[in-house]
Short mmCIF file of C-alpha atoms and ligand atoms in Angstrom, two decimals:
data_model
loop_
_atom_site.label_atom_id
_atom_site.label_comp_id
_atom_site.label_asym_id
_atom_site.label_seq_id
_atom_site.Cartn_x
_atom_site.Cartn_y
_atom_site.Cartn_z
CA UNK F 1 76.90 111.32 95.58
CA UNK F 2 75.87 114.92 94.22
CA UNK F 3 72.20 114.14 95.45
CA UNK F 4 73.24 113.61 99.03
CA UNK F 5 73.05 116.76 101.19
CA UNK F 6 76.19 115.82 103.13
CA UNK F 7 79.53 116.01 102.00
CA UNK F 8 81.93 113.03 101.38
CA UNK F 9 85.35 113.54 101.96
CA UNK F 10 87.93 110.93 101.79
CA UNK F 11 92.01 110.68 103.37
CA UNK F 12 94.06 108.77 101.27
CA UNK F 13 98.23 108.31 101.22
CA UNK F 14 100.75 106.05 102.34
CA UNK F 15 101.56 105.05 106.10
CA UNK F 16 102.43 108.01 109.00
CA UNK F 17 101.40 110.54 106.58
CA UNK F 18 99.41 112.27 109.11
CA UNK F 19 95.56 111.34 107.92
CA UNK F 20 94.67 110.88 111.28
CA UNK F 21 95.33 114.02 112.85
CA UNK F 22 94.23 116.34 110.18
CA UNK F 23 90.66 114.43 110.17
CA UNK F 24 90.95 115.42 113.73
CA UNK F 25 91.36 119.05 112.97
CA UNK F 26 89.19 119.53 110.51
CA UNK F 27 86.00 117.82 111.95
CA UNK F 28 87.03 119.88 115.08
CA UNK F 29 87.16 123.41 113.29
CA UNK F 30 84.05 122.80 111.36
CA UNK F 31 82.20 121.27 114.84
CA UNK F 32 82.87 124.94 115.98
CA UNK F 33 81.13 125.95 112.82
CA UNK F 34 78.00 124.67 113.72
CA UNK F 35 78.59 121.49 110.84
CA UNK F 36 77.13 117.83 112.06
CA UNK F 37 80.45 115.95 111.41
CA UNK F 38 81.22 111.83 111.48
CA UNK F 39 84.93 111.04 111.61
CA UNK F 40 85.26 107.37 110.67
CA UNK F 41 87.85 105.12 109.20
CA UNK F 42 88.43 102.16 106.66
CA UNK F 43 89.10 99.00 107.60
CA UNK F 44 86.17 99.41 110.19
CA UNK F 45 83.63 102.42 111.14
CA UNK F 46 80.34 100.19 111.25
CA UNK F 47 80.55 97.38 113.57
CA UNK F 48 80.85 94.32 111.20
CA UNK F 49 83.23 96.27 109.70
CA UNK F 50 85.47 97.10 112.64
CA UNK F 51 85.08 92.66 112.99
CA UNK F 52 86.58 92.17 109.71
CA UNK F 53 89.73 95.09 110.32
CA UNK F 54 91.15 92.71 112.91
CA UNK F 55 90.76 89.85 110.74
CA UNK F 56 92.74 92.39 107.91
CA UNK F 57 95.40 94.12 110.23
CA UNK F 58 96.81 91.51 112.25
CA UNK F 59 97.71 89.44 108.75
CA UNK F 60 94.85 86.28 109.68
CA UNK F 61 93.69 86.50 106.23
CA UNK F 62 97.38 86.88 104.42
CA UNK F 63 97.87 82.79 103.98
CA UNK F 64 94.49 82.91 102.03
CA UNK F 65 95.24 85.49 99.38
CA UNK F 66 95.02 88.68 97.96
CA UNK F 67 91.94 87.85 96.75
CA UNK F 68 90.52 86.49 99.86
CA UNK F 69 91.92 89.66 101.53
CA UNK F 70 90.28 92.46 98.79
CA UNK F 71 87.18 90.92 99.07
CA UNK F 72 87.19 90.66 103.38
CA UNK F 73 88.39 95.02 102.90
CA UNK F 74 85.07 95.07 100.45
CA UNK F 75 82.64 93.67 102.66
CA UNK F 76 83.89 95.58 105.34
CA UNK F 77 83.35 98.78 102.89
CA UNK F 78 80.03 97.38 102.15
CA UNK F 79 79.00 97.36 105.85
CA UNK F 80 80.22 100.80 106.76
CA UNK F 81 78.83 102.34 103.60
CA UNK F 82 75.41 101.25 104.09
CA UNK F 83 74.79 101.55 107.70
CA UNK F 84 76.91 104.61 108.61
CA UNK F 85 78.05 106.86 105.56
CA UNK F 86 74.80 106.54 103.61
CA UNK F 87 72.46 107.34 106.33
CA UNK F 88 74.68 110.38 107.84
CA UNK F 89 75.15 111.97 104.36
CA UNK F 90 71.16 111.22 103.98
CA UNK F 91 70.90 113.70 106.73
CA UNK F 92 73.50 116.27 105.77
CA UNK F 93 76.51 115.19 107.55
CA UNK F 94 80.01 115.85 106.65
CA UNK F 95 81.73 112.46 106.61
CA UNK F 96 85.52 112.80 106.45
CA UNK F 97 86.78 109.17 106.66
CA UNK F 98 90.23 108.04 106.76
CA UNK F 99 91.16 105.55 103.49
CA UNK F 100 88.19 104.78 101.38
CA UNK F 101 87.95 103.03 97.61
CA UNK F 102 91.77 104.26 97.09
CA UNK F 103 93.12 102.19 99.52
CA UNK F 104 91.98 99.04 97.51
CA UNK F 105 92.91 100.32 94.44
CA UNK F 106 96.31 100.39 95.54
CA UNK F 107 97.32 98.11 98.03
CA UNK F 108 95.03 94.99 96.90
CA UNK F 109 94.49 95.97 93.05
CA UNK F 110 98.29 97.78 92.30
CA UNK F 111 100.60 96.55 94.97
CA UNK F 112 98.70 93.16 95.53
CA UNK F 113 98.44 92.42 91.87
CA UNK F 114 95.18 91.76 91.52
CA UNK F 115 93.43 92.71 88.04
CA UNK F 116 91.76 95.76 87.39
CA UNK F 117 88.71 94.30 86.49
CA UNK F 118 88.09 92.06 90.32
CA UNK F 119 89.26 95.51 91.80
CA UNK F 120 86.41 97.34 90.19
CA UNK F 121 84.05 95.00 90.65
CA UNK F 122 84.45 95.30 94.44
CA UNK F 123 84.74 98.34 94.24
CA UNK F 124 81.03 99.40 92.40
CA UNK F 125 79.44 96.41 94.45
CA UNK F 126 80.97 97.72 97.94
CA UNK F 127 80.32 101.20 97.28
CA UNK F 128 77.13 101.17 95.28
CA UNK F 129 76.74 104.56 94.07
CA UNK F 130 78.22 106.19 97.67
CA UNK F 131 81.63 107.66 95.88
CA UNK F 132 83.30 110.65 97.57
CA UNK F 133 82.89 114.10 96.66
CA UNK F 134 86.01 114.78 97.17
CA UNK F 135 89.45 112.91 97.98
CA UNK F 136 92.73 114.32 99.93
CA UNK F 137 95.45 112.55 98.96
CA UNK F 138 98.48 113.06 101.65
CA UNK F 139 101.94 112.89 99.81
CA UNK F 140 105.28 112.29 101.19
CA UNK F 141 108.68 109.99 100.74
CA UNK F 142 107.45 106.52 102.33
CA UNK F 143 110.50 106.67 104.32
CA UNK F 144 109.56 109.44 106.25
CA UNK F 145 106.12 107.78 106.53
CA UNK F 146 107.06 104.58 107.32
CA UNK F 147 109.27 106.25 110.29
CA UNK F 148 106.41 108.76 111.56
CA UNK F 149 104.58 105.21 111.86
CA UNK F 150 107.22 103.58 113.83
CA UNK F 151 107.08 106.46 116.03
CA UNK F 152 103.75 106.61 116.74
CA UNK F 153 103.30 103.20 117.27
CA UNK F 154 106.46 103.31 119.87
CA UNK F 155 104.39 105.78 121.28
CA UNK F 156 101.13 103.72 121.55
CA UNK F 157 103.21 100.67 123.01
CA UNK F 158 102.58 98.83 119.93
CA UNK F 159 105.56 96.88 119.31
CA UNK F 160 104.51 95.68 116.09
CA UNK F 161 103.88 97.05 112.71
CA UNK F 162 100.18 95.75 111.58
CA UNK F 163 100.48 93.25 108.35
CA UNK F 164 100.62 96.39 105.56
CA UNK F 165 103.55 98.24 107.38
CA UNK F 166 105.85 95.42 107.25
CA UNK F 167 106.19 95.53 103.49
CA UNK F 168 109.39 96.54 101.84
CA UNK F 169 110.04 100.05 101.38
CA UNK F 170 109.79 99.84 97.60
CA UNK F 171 106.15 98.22 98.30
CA UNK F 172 105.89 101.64 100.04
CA UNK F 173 107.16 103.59 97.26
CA UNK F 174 105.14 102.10 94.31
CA UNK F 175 101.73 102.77 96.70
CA UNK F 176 102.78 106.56 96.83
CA UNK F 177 102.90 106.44 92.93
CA UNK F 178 99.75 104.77 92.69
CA UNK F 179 98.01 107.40 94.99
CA UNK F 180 99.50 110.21 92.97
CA UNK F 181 98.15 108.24 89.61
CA UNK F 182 94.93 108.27 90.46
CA UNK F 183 94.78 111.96 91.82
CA UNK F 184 96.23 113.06 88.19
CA UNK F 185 93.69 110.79 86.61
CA UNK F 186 90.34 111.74 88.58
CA UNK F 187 91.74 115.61 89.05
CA UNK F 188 87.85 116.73 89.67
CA UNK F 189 87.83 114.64 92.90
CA UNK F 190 91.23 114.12 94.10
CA UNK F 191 93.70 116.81 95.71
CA UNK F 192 97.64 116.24 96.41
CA UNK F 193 98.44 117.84 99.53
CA UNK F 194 102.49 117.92 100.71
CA UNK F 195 102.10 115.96 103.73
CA UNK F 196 106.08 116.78 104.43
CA UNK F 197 104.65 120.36 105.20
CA UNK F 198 104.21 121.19 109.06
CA UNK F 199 100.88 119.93 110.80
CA UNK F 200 99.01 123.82 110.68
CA UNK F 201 100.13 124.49 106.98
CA UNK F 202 98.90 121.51 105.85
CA UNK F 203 95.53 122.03 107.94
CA UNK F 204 95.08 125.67 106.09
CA UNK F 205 95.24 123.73 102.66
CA UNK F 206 92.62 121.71 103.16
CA UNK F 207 90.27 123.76 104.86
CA UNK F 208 90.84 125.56 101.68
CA UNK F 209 90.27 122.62 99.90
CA UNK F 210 86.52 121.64 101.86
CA UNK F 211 85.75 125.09 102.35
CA UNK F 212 83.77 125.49 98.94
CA UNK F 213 82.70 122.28 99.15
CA UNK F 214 80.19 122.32 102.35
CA UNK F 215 76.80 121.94 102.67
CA UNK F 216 74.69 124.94 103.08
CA UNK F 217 71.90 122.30 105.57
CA UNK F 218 74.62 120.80 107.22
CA UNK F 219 75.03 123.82 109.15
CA UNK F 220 72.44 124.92 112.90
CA UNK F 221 70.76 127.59 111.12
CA UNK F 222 71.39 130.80 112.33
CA UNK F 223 68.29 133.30 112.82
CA UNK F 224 67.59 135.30 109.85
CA UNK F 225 68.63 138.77 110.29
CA UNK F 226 65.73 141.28 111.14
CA UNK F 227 64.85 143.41 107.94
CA UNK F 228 64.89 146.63 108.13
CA UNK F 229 61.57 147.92 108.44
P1 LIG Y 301 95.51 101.75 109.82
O1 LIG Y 301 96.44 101.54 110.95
O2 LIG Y 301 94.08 102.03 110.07
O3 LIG Y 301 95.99 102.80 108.80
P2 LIG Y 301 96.82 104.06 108.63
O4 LIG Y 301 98.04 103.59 107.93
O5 LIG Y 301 95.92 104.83 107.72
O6 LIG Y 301 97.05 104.68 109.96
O7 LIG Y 301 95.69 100.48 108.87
C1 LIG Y 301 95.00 100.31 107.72
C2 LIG Y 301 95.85 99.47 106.80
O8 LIG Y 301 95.00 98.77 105.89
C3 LIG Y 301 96.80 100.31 105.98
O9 LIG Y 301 98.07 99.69 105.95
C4 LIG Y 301 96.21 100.26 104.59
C5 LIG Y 301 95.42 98.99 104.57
N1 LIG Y 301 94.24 99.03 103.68
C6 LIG Y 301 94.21 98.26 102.53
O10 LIG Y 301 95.17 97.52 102.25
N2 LIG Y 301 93.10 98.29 101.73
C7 LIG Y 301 92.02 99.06 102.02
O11 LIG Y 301 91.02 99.08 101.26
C8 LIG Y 301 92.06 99.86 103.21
C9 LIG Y 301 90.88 100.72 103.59
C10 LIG Y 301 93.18 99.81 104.02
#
Protein backbone atom coordinates (compact mmCIF):
# COMPACT_ATOMS: atom_id res chain seq x y z
CA UNK A 1 0.00 0.00 0.00
CA UNK A 2 2.56 2.82 -1.18
CA UNK A 3 -0.23 5.47 -0.31
CA UNK A 4 -0.47 4.42 3.29
CA UNK A 5 1.80 6.38 5.65
CA UNK A 6 2.55 3.30 7.76
CA UNK A 7 4.67 0.60 6.93
CA UNK A 8 3.58 -3.07 6.29
CA UNK A 9 5.83 -5.61 7.17
CA UNK A 10 5.11 -9.20 7.03
CA UNK A 11 6.99 -12.69 8.91
CA UNK A 12 6.74 -15.51 6.85
CA UNK A 13 8.66 -19.24 7.12
CA UNK A 14 8.06 -22.55 8.27
CA UNK A 15 7.29 -23.68 12.00
CA UNK A 16 9.92 -22.68 15.16
CA UNK A 17 11.70 -20.48 12.86
CA UNK A 18 11.78 -17.80 15.33
CA UNK A 19 9.01 -15.15 13.78
CA UNK A 20 7.80 -14.57 17.01
CA UNK A 21 10.60 -13.33 18.84
CA UNK A 22 12.19 -11.20 16.27
CA UNK A 23 8.64 -9.29 15.84
CA UNK A 24 9.25 -8.88 19.46
CA UNK A 25 12.57 -7.23 19.00
CA UNK A 26 12.02 -5.24 16.42
CA UNK A 27 8.70 -3.49 17.46
CA UNK A 28 10.65 -3.12 20.81
CA UNK A 29 13.83 -1.31 19.29
CA UNK A 30 11.82 0.88 17.07
CA UNK A 31 9.17 1.67 20.28
CA UNK A 32 12.46 3.18 21.72
CA UNK A 33 12.66 5.10 18.51
CA UNK A 34 9.79 7.02 19.06
CA UNK A 35 7.78 4.67 16.02
CA UNK A 36 3.81 3.89 16.86
CA UNK A 37 4.15 0.06 16.35
CA UNK A 38 1.16 -2.86 16.19
CA UNK A 39 2.53 -6.38 16.56
CA UNK A 40 -0.23 -8.72 15.40
CA UNK A 41 -0.51 -12.16 13.99
CA UNK A 42 -2.39 -14.36 11.29
CA UNK A 43 -4.74 -16.65 12.07
CA UNK A 44 -6.27 -13.91 14.43
CA UNK A 45 -5.28 -10.11 15.38
CA UNK A 46 -8.94 -8.60 15.07
CA UNK A 47 -11.40 -10.27 17.20
CA UNK A 48 -13.52 -12.29 14.65
CA UNK A 49 -10.45 -13.22 13.48
CA UNK A 50 -8.83 -14.54 16.65
CA UNK A 51 -12.76 -16.68 16.65
CA UNK A 52 -12.00 -18.28 13.47
CA UNK A 53 -7.90 -19.27 14.54
CA UNK A 54 -9.37 -21.70 17.06
CA UNK A 55 -11.72 -23.02 14.67
CA UNK A 56 -8.24 -23.34 12.20
CA UNK A 57 -5.59 -24.52 14.84
CA UNK A 58 -7.18 -27.08 16.78
CA UNK A 59 -8.04 -29.08 13.22
CA UNK A 60 -12.32 -28.43 13.70
CA UNK A 61 -12.42 -27.45 10.19
CA UNK A 62 -9.89 -30.35 8.71
CA UNK A 63 -12.96 -33.04 8.03
CA UNK A 64 -14.52 -30.22 5.82
CA UNK A 65 -11.70 -29.49 3.43
CA UNK A 66 -9.03 -27.57 2.22
CA UNK A 67 -11.28 -25.51 0.71
CA UNK A 68 -13.52 -25.00 3.60
CA UNK A 69 -10.29 -24.35 5.59
CA UNK A 70 -8.58 -21.51 2.93
CA UNK A 71 -11.61 -19.78 2.86
CA UNK A 72 -12.26 -19.81 7.12
CA UNK A 73 -7.93 -18.40 7.05
CA UNK A 74 -9.47 -15.68 4.35
CA UNK A 75 -12.19 -14.38 6.26
CA UNK A 76 -10.20 -14.28 9.15
CA UNK A 77 -7.60 -12.12 6.90
CA UNK A 78 -10.50 -10.15 5.80
CA UNK A 79 -11.48 -9.21 9.40
CA UNK A 80 -8.05 -8.29 10.64
CA UNK A 81 -7.21 -6.37 7.49
CA UNK A 82 -10.04 -4.12 7.62
CA UNK A 83 -10.51 -3.34 11.18
CA UNK A 84 -6.90 -3.37 12.48
CA UNK A 85 -4.09 -3.16 9.70
CA UNK A 86 -5.95 -0.68 7.48
CA UNK A 87 -6.85 1.78 10.05
CA UNK A 88 -3.26 1.67 11.94
CA UNK A 89 -1.34 2.06 8.63
CA UNK A 90 -4.11 4.95 7.88
CA UNK A 91 -2.48 6.62 10.76
CA UNK A 92 1.18 5.86 10.20
CA UNK A 93 1.75 2.81 12.14
CA UNK A 94 4.31 0.24 11.58
CA UNK A 95 2.46 -3.08 11.43
CA UNK A 96 4.84 -6.03 11.61
CA UNK A 97 2.51 -9.09 11.66
CA UNK A 98 3.46 -12.58 11.96
CA UNK A 99 2.25 -14.83 8.61
CA UNK A 100 0.20 -12.85 6.21
CA UNK A 101 -0.99 -13.73 2.32
CA UNK A 102 2.18 -16.23 2.20
CA UNK A 103 0.96 -18.44 4.58
CA UNK A 104 -2.07 -19.29 2.27
CA UNK A 105 -0.18 -19.45 -0.62
CA UNK A 106 1.63 -22.20 0.75
CA UNK A 107 0.05 -24.24 3.15
CA UNK A 108 -3.69 -24.10 1.61
CA UNK A 109 -2.77 -23.21 -2.18
CA UNK A 110 0.89 -25.38 -2.49
CA UNK A 111 0.87 -27.92 0.26
CA UNK A 112 -3.04 -28.21 0.43
CA UNK A 113 -3.42 -28.50 -3.29
CA UNK A 114 -5.72 -26.17 -3.95
CA UNK A 115 -5.54 -24.28 -7.48
CA UNK A 116 -3.86 -21.22 -8.05
CA UNK A 117 -6.66 -19.52 -9.29
CA UNK A 118 -9.25 -20.15 -5.69
CA UNK A 119 -5.90 -19.15 -3.88
CA UNK A 120 -5.79 -15.82 -5.58
CA UNK A 121 -9.07 -15.14 -5.48
CA UNK A 122 -8.99 -15.21 -1.66
CA UNK A 123 -6.30 -13.76 -1.62
CA UNK A 124 -7.27 -10.14 -3.67
CA UNK A 125 -10.84 -10.43 -1.98
CA UNK A 126 -9.27 -10.87 1.71
CA UNK A 127 -6.67 -8.42 1.25
CA UNK A 128 -8.25 -5.84 -1.00
CA UNK A 129 -5.54 -3.67 -2.00
CA UNK A 130 -3.74 -3.89 1.82
CA UNK A 131 -0.46 -5.96 0.42
CA UNK A 132 2.76 -5.63 2.45
CA UNK A 133 5.48 -3.40 1.75
CA UNK A 134 7.72 -5.61 2.56
CA UNK A 135 7.98 -9.48 3.50
CA UNK A 136 10.75 -11.37 5.81
CA UNK A 137 10.88 -14.63 4.94
CA UNK A 138 12.69 -16.80 7.90
CA UNK A 139 14.64 -19.82 6.34
CA UNK A 140 15.84 -22.88 7.93
CA UNK A 141 15.86 -27.01 7.60
CA UNK A 142 12.14 -27.86 8.83
CA UNK A 143 13.73 -30.26 11.07
CA UNK A 144 15.32 -27.88 13.11
CA UNK A 145 12.02 -25.94 12.99
CA UNK A 146 9.80 -28.48 13.63
CA UNK A 147 12.10 -29.30 16.88
CA UNK A 148 12.47 -25.50 18.08
CA UNK A 149 8.49 -25.94 17.99
CA UNK A 150 8.39 -28.98 20.04
CA UNK A 151 10.47 -27.20 22.42
CA UNK A 152 8.69 -24.33 22.87
CA UNK A 153 5.56 -25.84 23.12
CA UNK A 154 7.12 -28.33 25.97
CA UNK A 155 7.88 -25.20 27.38
CA UNK A 156 4.36 -23.63 27.23
CA UNK A 157 2.82 -27.02 28.64
CA UNK A 158 1.26 -27.59 25.39
CA UNK A 159 1.36 -31.17 24.88
CA UNK A 160 0.12 -31.06 21.51
CA UNK A 161 1.26 -29.87 18.20
CA UNK A 162 -1.74 -27.55 16.69
CA UNK A 163 -3.31 -29.28 13.32
CA UNK A 164 -0.34 -27.72 10.78
CA UNK A 165 2.61 -29.08 12.95
CA UNK A 166 1.55 -32.56 12.82
CA UNK A 167 2.23 -32.89 9.11
CA UNK A 168 4.99 -35.03 7.79
CA UNK A 169 8.31 -33.64 7.64
CA UNK A 170 8.38 -33.65 3.84
CA UNK A 171 4.97 -31.51 4.13
CA UNK A 172 7.47 -29.34 6.09
CA UNK A 173 10.08 -29.39 3.56
CA UNK A 174 8.04 -28.63 0.36
CA UNK A 175 6.47 -25.35 2.51
CA UNK A 176 10.17 -24.11 2.99
CA UNK A 177 10.54 -24.38 -0.89
CA UNK A 178 7.45 -22.71 -1.49
CA UNK A 179 8.43 -19.74 0.83
CA UNK A 180 11.79 -19.47 -0.86
CA UNK A 181 9.76 -19.53 -4.44
CA UNK A 182 7.93 -16.82 -3.85
CA UNK A 183 10.76 -14.60 -2.25
CA UNK A 184 12.85 -15.30 -5.67
CA UNK A 185 9.73 -14.50 -7.60
CA UNK A 186 8.48 -11.13 -5.85
CA UNK A 187 12.40 -10.13 -4.99
CA UNK A 188 11.12 -6.25 -4.61
CA UNK A 189 9.05 -7.31 -1.55
CA UNK A 190 10.36 -10.39 -0.12
CA UNK A 191 13.78 -10.90 1.86
CA UNK A 192 15.41 -14.47 2.85
CA UNK A 193 16.85 -14.16 6.13
CA UNK A 194 19.02 -17.45 7.63
CA UNK A 195 16.88 -18.13 10.46
CA UNK A 196 19.67 -20.97 11.53
CA UNK A 197 21.77 -17.77 12.44
CA UNK A 198 21.82 -16.83 16.30
CA UNK A 199 18.75 -14.72 17.67
CA UNK A 200 20.96 -11.00 17.68
CA UNK A 201 22.52 -11.66 14.13
CA UNK A 202 19.49 -12.33 12.70
CA UNK A 203 17.85 -9.18 14.55
CA UNK A 204 20.80 -6.84 12.93
CA UNK A 205 19.64 -8.14 9.39
CA UNK A 206 16.47 -7.07 9.54
CA UNK A 207 16.70 -3.93 11.19
CA UNK A 208 18.84 -3.50 8.20
CA UNK A 209 16.27 -4.71 6.17
CA UNK A 210 13.19 -2.09 7.75
CA UNK A 211 15.58 0.49 8.42
CA UNK A 212 15.17 2.26 4.89
CA UNK A 213 11.90 1.37 4.79
CA UNK A 214 10.22 3.57 7.77
CA UNK A 215 8.01 6.18 7.79
CA UNK A 216 9.28 9.62 8.24
CA UNK A 217 5.31 10.53 10.30
CA UNK A 218 5.40 7.49 12.06
CA UNK A 219 7.92 8.88 14.22
CA UNK A 220 7.02 11.75 17.82
CA UNK A 221 8.49 14.58 16.10
CA UNK A 222 11.37 15.87 17.59
CA UNK A 223 11.68 19.85 18.00
CA UNK A 224 13.26 21.46 15.12
CA UNK A 225 16.66 22.54 15.90
CA UNK A 226 17.06 26.37 16.69
CA UNK A 227 18.67 28.19 13.58
CA UNK A 228 21.34 29.95 14.00
CA UNK A 229 20.55 33.43 14.13
P1 LIG B 1 0.84 -20.38 14.98
O1 LIG B 1 1.06 -21.24 16.16
O2 LIG B 1 0.27 -19.03 15.13
O3 LIG B 1 2.08 -20.22 14.08
P2 LIG B 1 3.60 -20.22 14.06
O4 LIG B 1 3.96 -21.52 13.43
O5 LIG B 1 3.84 -19.07 13.14
O6 LIG B 1 4.10 -20.03 15.45
O7 LIG B 1 -0.01 -21.26 13.96
C1 LIG B 1 -0.42 -20.82 12.75
C2 LIG B 1 -0.55 -22.01 11.85
O8 LIG B 1 -1.50 -21.72 10.82
C3 LIG B 1 0.75 -22.36 11.16
O9 LIG B 1 0.94 -23.76 11.19
C4 LIG B 1 0.53 -21.93 9.73
C5 LIG B 1 -0.95 -21.99 9.56
N1 LIG B 1 -1.47 -21.00 8.58
C6 LIG B 1 -2.01 -21.45 7.38
O10 LIG B 1 -2.07 -22.66 7.13
N2 LIG B 1 -2.51 -20.53 6.50
C7 LIG B 1 -2.50 -19.19 6.75
O11 LIG B 1 -2.96 -18.37 5.92
C8 LIG B 1 -1.94 -18.75 8.00
C9 LIG B 1 -1.92 -17.28 8.34
C10 LIG B 1 -1.45 -19.69 8.89
Amino acid sequence: MAAAPGLFVTFEGGEGAGKSTQIRRLAAALRQRGFRVLETREPGGSKGAEAVRHVLLSGAAEPFGVRMEAILFAAARSDHVERVIRPALAEGVVVLCDRFLDSSRVYQGITGNLEPAFVETLERVAINGVAPDCTIVFDLPAIVGLERARRRADHQGEDTPDRFEREELETHEKRREAFLDIAMREPERCRVIDATKPEEQVAVEIQAIVEPLLPVAGQIPTPAPETAP
